[in-house]
Amino acid sequence: MPSDTPESLEKTLLVWGGASSVGATVIQLATASGLHVVTTASHANYEFVRSLGAADAFDYQSPTVVMDIVTRLRHMDLCGVYDAISEDKSFTRLAAIAERLQKRIPAVSVHPCYTPTVFFHPKYGTCTFLPGP
């Protein structure tokens, strides 16, 4: 559960699209729950995603983004992927990351993925926010 003083779970979450409204919320909830967050964003948004709690940010437009992220995650305990963009390009890159890591990674997306792979098969759904008291 999220906390003001979370204990590290020593697990990593990859958030694709950390500067989006959904990605920003995921980063905050994940770090408040004790997860180490690796995310993608444009260079202009690196400081923003770090201010939310992301430990590492990678430029999603970089031609080497897949290998850069694989290199960073290779020795981490990756517990999941959250695709806040959920477009063909993000699905393709996340599938390539999972393929290079050679592991099936639990993944969630905000839109359905019609091209799942053995290692990347995100689940998606809707979320209802209830008004507070």
Short mmCIF file of C-alpha atoms in Angstrom, two decimals:
data_model
loop_
_atom_site.label_atom_id
_atom_site.label_comp_id
_atom_site.label_asym_id
_atom_site.label_seq_id
_atom_site.Cartn_x
_atom_site.Cartn_y
_atom_site.Cartn_z
CA MET A 1 0.00 0.00 0.00
CA PRO A 2 1.20 3.55 -0.65
CA SER A 3 2.73 5.30 2.34
CA ASP A 4 4.43 8.57 3.26
CA THR A 5 7.37 6.46 4.44
CA PRO A 6 7.48 3.40 2.20
CA GLU A 7 9.91 0.57 2.80
CA SER A 8 11.81 -0.50 -0.29
CA LEU A 9 10.48 -3.68 -1.85
CA GLU A 10 13.73 -3.97 -3.83
CA LYS A 11 11.67 -4.46 -6.97
CA THR A 12 11.48 -2.34 -10.11
CA LEU A 13 8.54 -1.15 -12.19
CA LEU A 14 9.04 0.07 -15.75
CA VAL A 15 6.59 2.84 -16.68
CA TRP A 16 6.41 3.67 -20.38
CA GLY A 17 5.22 7.26 -20.71
CA GLY A 18 5.99 8.58 -17.25
CA ALA A 19 5.26 12.21 -18.09
CA SER A 20 1.71 11.47 -19.23
CA SER A 21 -1.08 12.06 -16.71
CA VAL A 22 -1.55 8.31 -16.20
CA GLY A 23 2.19 7.62 -16.10
CA ALA A 24 2.77 10.39 -13.57
CA THR A 25 0.12 8.93 -11.29
CA VAL A 26 1.59 5.43 -11.63
CA ILE A 27 5.08 6.71 -10.75
CA GLN A 28 3.80 8.42 -7.60
CA LEU A 29 1.79 5.41 -6.43
CA ALA A 30 4.60 2.97 -7.23
CA THR A 31 7.28 4.92 -5.38
CA ALA A 32 4.92 5.50 -2.44
CA SER A 33 4.51 1.71 -2.36
CA GLY A 34 8.27 1.09 -2.18
CA LEU A 35 9.04 0.30 -5.82
CA HIS A 36 12.06 1.54 -7.75
CA VAL A 37 10.71 3.18 -10.93
CA VAL A 38 12.37 3.29 -14.33
CA THR A 39 10.46 5.34 -16.89
CA THR A 40 10.49 6.86 -20.35
CA ALA A 41 9.93 10.53 -21.10
CA SER A 42 11.29 13.22 -23.37
CA HIS A 43 14.46 15.00 -22.23
CA ALA A 44 12.33 18.05 -21.45
CA ASN A 45 10.41 15.98 -18.87
CA TYR A 46 13.29 14.19 -17.12
CA GLU A 47 13.25 16.50 -14.11
CA PHE A 48 9.46 16.26 -13.90
CA VAL A 49 9.41 12.44 -13.73
CA ARG A 50 12.30 12.45 -11.25
CA SER A 51 10.39 14.93 -9.07
CA LEU A 52 7.57 12.36 -8.97
CA GLY A 53 9.94 9.66 -7.73
CA ALA A 54 11.32 7.97 -10.85
CA ALA A 55 14.90 6.90 -10.27
CA ASP A 56 15.83 6.58 -13.95
CA ALA A 57 14.45 8.22 -17.09
CA PHE A 58 15.13 7.22 -20.68
CA ASP A 59 14.29 9.13 -23.84
CA TYR A 60 11.55 7.15 -25.59
CA GLN A 61 12.58 8.74 -28.92
CA SER A 62 16.17 7.52 -28.72
CA PRO A 63 17.08 4.87 -31.30
CA THR A 64 18.88 3.00 -28.49
CA VAL A 65 16.11 3.22 -25.89
CA VAL A 66 15.40 -0.52 -25.93
CA MET A 67 19.02 -1.52 -25.32
CA ASP A 68 19.53 1.32 -22.82
CA ILE A 69 16.61 0.08 -20.73
CA VAL A 70 17.61 -3.58 -21.08
CA THR A 71 21.11 -2.72 -19.86
CA ARG A 72 19.64 -0.90 -16.85
CA LEU A 73 17.10 -3.61 -15.99
CA ARG A 74 19.25 -6.65 -16.64
CA HIS A 75 20.34 -6.98 -13.00
CA MET A 76 17.19 -5.66 -11.35
CA ASP A 77 14.18 -7.54 -10.02
CA LEU A 78 11.63 -6.31 -12.55
CA CYS A 79 8.15 -6.90 -11.12
CA GLY A 80 6.15 -5.39 -13.98
CA VAL A 81 5.55 -2.93 -16.78
CA TYR A 82 2.91 -0.22 -16.99
CA ASP A 83 2.33 1.11 -20.51
CA ALA A 84 0.65 4.49 -20.04
CA ILE A 85 0.84 5.20 -23.79
CA SER A 86 -0.39 1.89 -25.25
CA GLU A 87 0.23 2.52 -28.92
CA ASP A 88 1.84 0.21 -31.48
CA LYS A 89 5.23 1.87 -30.99
CA SER A 90 5.25 1.44 -27.21
CA PHE A 91 3.97 -2.15 -27.48
CA THR A 92 6.72 -2.97 -29.99
CA ARG A 93 9.47 -1.50 -27.83
CA LEU A 94 8.22 -3.12 -24.63
CA ALA A 95 7.97 -6.48 -26.39
CA ALA A 96 11.57 -6.02 -27.59
CA ILE A 97 12.69 -5.26 -24.02
CA ALA A 98 10.96 -8.38 -22.68
CA GLU A 99 12.42 -10.47 -25.52
CA ARG A 100 15.95 -9.28 -24.81
CA LEU A 101 15.51 -9.90 -21.08
CA GLN A 102 14.15 -13.36 -21.99
CA LYS A 103 11.39 -13.25 -19.40
CA ARG A 104 7.65 -12.89 -19.33
CA ILE A 105 7.00 -9.67 -17.49
CA PRO A 106 3.61 -8.90 -15.96
CA ALA A 107 2.30 -5.93 -17.93
CA VAL A 108 -0.66 -3.58 -17.85
CA SER A 109 -1.75 -1.17 -20.58
CA VAL A 110 -4.41 1.52 -20.85
CA HIS A 111 -5.51 0.22 -24.28
CA PRO A 112 -5.61 -3.34 -25.65
CA CYS A 113 -2.57 -4.82 -27.34
CA TYR A 114 -3.47 -6.74 -30.49
CA THR A 115 0.08 -7.98 -31.09
CA PRO A 116 1.07 -9.83 -27.90
CA THR A 117 4.21 -11.94 -27.82
CA VAL A 118 5.35 -14.86 -25.71
CA PHE A 119 7.18 -12.48 -23.36
CA PHE A 120 4.90 -9.42 -23.59
CA HIS A 121 1.15 -9.86 -23.22
CA PRO A 122 -0.29 -6.86 -21.36
CA LYS A 123 -3.62 -6.92 -19.58
CA TYR A 124 -5.85 -3.90 -19.79
CA GLY A 125 -9.08 -2.72 -18.25
CA THR A 126 -10.95 0.21 -16.89
CA CYS A 127 -10.60 1.81 -13.52
CA THR A 128 -13.34 3.68 -11.71
CA PHE A 129 -12.39 6.41 -9.29
CA LEU A 130 -14.89 6.95 -6.53
CA PRO A 131 -15.31 10.41 -5.02
CA GLY A 132 -13.79 10.91 -1.60
CA PRO A 133 -15.74 11.83 1.54
#
